Coordinates of C-alpha atoms in Angstrom, one line a residue:
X653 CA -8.9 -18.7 10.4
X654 CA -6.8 -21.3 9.3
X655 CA -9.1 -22.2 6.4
X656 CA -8.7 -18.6 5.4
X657 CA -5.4 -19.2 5.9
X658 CA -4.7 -21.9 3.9
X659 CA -7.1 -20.8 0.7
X660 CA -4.7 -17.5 1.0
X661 CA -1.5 -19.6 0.7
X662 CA -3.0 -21.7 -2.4
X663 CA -4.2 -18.5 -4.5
X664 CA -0.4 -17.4 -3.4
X665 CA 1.4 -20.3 -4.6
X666 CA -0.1 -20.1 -8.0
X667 CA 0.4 -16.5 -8.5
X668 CA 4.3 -17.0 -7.4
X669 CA 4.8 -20.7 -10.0
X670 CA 7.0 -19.4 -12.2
X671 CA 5.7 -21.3 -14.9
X672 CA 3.0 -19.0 -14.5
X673 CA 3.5 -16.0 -13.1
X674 CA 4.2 -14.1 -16.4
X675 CA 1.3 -11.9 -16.1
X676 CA 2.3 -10.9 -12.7
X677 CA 6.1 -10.2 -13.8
X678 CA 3.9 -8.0 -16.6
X679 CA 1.9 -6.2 -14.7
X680 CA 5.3 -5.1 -12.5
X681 CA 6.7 -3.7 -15.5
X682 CA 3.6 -1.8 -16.2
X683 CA 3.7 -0.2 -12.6
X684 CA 7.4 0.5 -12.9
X685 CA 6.9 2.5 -15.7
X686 CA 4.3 3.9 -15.0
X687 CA 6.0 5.4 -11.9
X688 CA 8.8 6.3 -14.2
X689 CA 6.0 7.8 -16.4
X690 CA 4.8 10.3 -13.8
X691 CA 8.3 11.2 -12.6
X692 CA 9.7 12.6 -15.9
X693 CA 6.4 14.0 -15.7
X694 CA 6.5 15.5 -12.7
X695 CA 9.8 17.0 -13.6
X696 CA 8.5 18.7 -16.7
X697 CA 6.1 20.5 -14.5
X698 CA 8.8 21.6 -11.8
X699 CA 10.7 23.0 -15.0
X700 CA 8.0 24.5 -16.7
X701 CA 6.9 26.4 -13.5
X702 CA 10.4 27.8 -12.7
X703 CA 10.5 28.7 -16.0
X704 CA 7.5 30.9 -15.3
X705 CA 8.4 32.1 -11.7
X706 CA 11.8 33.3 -12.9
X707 CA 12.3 33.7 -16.0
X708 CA 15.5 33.1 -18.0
X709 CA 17.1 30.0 -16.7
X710 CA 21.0 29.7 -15.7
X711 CA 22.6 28.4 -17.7
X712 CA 25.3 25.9 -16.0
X713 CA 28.2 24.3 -17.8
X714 CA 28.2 20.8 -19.0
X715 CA 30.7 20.1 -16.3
X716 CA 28.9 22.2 -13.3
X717 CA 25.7 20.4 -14.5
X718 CA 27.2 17.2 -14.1
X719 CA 29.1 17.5 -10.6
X720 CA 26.1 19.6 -9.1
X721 CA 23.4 17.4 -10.2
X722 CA 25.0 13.9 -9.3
X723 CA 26.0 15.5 -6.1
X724 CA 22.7 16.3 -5.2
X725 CA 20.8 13.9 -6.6
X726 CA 22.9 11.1 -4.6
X727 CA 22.2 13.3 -1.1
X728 CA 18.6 14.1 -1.8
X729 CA 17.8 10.6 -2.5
X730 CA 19.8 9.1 0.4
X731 CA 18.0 11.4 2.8
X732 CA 15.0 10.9 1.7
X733 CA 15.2 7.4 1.6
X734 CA 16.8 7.6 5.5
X735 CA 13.7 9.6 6.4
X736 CA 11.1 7.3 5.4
X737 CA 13.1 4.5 6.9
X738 CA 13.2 6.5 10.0
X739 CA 9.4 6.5 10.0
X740 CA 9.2 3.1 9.0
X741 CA 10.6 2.2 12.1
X742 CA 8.9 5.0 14.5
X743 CA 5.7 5.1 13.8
X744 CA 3.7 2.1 14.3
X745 CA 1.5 1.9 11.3
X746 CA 4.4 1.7 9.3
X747 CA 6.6 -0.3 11.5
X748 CA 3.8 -3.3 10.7
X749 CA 4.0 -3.2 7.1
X750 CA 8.0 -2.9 7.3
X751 CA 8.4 -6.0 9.9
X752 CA 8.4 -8.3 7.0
X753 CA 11.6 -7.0 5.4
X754 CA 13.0 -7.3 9.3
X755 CA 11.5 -11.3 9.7
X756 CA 14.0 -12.7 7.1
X757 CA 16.4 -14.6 9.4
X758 CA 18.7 -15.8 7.2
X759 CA 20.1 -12.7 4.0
X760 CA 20.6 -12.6 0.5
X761 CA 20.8 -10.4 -2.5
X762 CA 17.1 -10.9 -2.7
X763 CA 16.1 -9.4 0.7
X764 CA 16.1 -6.5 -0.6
X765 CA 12.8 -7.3 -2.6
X766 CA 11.5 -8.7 0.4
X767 CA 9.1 -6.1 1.3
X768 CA 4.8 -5.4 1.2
X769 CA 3.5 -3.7 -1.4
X770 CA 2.2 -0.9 1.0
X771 CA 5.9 -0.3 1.8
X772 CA 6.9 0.0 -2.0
X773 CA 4.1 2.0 -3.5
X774 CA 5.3 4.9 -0.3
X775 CA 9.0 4.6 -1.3
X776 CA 8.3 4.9 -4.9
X777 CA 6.0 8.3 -3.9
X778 CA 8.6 9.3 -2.3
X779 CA 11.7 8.2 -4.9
X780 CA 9.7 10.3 -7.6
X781 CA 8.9 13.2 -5.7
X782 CA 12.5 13.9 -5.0
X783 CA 13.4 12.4 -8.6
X784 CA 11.4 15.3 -9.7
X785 CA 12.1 18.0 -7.7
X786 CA 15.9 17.8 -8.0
X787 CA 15.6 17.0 -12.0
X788 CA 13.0 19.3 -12.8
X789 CA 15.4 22.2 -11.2
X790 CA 18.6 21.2 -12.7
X791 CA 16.8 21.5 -16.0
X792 CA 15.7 24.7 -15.3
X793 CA 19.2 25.7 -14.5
X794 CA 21.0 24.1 -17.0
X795 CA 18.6 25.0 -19.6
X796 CA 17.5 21.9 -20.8
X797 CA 21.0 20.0 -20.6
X798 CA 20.3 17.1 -18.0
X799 CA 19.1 15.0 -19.6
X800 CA 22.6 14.0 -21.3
X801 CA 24.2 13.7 -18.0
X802 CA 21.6 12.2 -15.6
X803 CA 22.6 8.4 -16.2
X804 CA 26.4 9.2 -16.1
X805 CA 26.0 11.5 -12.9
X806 CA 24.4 8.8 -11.1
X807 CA 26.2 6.0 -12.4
X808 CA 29.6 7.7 -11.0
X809 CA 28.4 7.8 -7.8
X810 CA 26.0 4.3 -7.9
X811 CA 29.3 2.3 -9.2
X812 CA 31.8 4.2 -6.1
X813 CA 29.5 2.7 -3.9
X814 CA 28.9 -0.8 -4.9
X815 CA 32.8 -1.3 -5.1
X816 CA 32.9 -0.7 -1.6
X817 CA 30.7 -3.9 -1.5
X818 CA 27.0 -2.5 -1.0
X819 CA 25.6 -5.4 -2.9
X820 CA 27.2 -7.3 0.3
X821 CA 24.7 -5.7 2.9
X822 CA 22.0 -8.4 2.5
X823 CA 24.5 -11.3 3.2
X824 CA 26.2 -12.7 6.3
X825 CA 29.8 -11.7 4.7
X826 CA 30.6 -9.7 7.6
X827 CA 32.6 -6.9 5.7
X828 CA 33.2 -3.6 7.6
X829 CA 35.3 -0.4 6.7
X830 CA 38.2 0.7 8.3
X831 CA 38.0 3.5 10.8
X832 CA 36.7 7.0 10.0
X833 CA 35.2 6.1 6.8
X834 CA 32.2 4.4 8.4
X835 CA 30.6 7.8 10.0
X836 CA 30.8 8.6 6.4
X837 CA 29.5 5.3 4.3
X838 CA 27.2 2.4 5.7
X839 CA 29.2 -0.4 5.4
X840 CA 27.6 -3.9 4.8
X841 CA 28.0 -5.2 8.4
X842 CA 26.7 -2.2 9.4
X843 CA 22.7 -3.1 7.0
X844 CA 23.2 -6.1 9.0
X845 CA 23.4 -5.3 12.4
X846 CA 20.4 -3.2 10.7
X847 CA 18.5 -6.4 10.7
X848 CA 19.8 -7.7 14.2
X849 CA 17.3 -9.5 16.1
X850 CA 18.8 -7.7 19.3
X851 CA 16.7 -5.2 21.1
X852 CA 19.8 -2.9 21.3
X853 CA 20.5 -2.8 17.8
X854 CA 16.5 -1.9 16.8
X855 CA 16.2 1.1 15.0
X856 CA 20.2 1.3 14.5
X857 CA 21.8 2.3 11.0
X858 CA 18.8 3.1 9.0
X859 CA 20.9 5.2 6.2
X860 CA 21.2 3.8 2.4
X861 CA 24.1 5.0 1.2
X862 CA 25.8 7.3 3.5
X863 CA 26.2 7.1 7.3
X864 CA 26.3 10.7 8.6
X865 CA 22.4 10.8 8.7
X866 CA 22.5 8.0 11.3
X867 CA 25.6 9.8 12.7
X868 CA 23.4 13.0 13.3
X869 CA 20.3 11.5 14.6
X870 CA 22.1 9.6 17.3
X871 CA 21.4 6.4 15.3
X872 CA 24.8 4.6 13.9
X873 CA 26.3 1.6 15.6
X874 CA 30.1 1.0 14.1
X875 CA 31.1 -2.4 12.9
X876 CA 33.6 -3.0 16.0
X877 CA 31.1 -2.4 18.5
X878 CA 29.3 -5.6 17.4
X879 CA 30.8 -8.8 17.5
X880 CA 28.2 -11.4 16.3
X881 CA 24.4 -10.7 14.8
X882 CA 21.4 -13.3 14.6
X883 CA 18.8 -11.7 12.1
X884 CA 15.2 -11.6 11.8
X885 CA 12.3 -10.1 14.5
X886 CA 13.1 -12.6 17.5
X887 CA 9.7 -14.3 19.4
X888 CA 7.9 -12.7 16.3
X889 CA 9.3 -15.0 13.4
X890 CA 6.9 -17.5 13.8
X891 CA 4.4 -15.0 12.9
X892 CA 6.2 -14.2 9.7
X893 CA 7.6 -17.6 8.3
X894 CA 4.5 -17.8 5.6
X895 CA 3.6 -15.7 2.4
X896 CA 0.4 -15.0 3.3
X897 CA 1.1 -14.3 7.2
X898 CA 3.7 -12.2 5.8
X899 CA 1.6 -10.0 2.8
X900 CA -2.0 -10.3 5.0
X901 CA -2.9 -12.0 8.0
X902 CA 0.2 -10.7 10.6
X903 CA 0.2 -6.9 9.8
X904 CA -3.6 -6.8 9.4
X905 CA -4.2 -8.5 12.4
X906 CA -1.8 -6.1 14.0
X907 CA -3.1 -3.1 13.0
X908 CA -6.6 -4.0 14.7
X909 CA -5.1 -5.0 17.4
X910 CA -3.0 -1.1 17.5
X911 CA -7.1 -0.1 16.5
X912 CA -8.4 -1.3 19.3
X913 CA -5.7 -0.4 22.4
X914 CA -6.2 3.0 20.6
X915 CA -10.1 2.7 21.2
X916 CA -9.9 1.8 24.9
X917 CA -7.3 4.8 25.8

């Protein structure tokens, strides 16, 4: 096993060199666009299908089309993304592939990125799905207009949010909000009690942007109930403190393991 191990780390280490990991930075773009590709796509076909089910589209204002869509847009993707966070964390399977996001004991702006490919591929299904849907109808109602307003009616609400010091959630700058406003937005002490390596705080404060999902599902812990945090997956860090125990050996070893409790029951 650990000469398995070790050969795994080696191919690893040369794929991540940065002086040459250019192909791999490639091929990324490639599969970002190509999920970009089949999202505008996937639109077109939500479009051209109302189109058929119901005729003659409404036709929105260039105001209504930009408060309606970004509002939408902003909730649709912040629920969908709290949903498949949820299940993430509840269902096994996908609890093994989303450890390794939860095993970083020490955050930075690049946590974020720190997850398995299993775990992006399904949030990028699931980003364009909902991408789709909600872009494919507001074309259909604004008759064709969206596109001139999609980047500003996102960008209104994306820059609102990062001013309130999202891009802070992946650090140990312990910033809450005051009062009220944290039932309403996840503030960046809140993402990291998130990642607390405390049993009581597992499965706590599992919303992107806003915090009344985790207010309605029972789930949000407030900034003053938590004094101090210590990140990461506690006992199970050691099984996570590699690349390759990280990408391979831990959750496939796991998931046997899940395969064959499953087998004796």
């Amino acid at each position: 096993m650990d000469t398995i191990q070790n050969g795994i780390e080696q191919v690893f280490s040369y794929i991540l060199n940065v002086e040459k990991r250019t192909y791999w930075a490639f091929l990324k773009v490639l599969l970002l666009i190509s999920f970009a590709i089949y999202g505008l796509r996937f639109a077109y076909e939500v479009t051209y299908h109302l189109e058929i089910w119901f005729g003659q589209p409404i036709s929105l204002s260039a105001l209504e089309v930009v408060i309606y869509y970004s509002v939408t847009i902003t909730l649709a993707k912040d629920f969908a993304f709290f949903t498949i966070h949820y299940a993430f964390h509840k269902i096994p399977f996908l609890w093994e592939f989303h450890k390794i996001h939860h095993s970083a004991t020490v955050l930075n702006p690049f946590t974020q990125y720190r997850l398995h490919p299993i775990e992006m591929i399904i949030n990028n299904i699931v980003a364009i799905f909902v991408f789709a849907l909600v872009t494919g109808t507001f074309d259909f109602m604004s008759d064709h207009q969206i596109h001139q307003y999609t980047l500003y009616g996102i960008g209104i609400f994306s820059f609102l949010f990062l001013s309130l010091g999202a891009n802070l959630r992946h650090s140990h700058v312990k910033l809450g909000y005051p009062g009220f406003l944290e039932k309403v937005l996840i503030s960046p002490y809140q993402h990291q009690i998130h990642h607390s390596s405390n049993p009581k705080h597992f499965n706590k404060n599992m919303g992107g942007k806003f915090a009344f999902w985790d207010l309605i599902f029972g789930t949000l812990v407030r900034s003053k109930e938590v004094e101090n945090v210590k990140f990461g997956l506690g006992k199970e860090n050691k099984d996570y403190d590699t690349f390759a125990k990280s990408l391979i050996i831990s959750p496939i070893k796991n998931l046997f393991n899940m395969i064959n409790i499953f087998k004796r029951k």
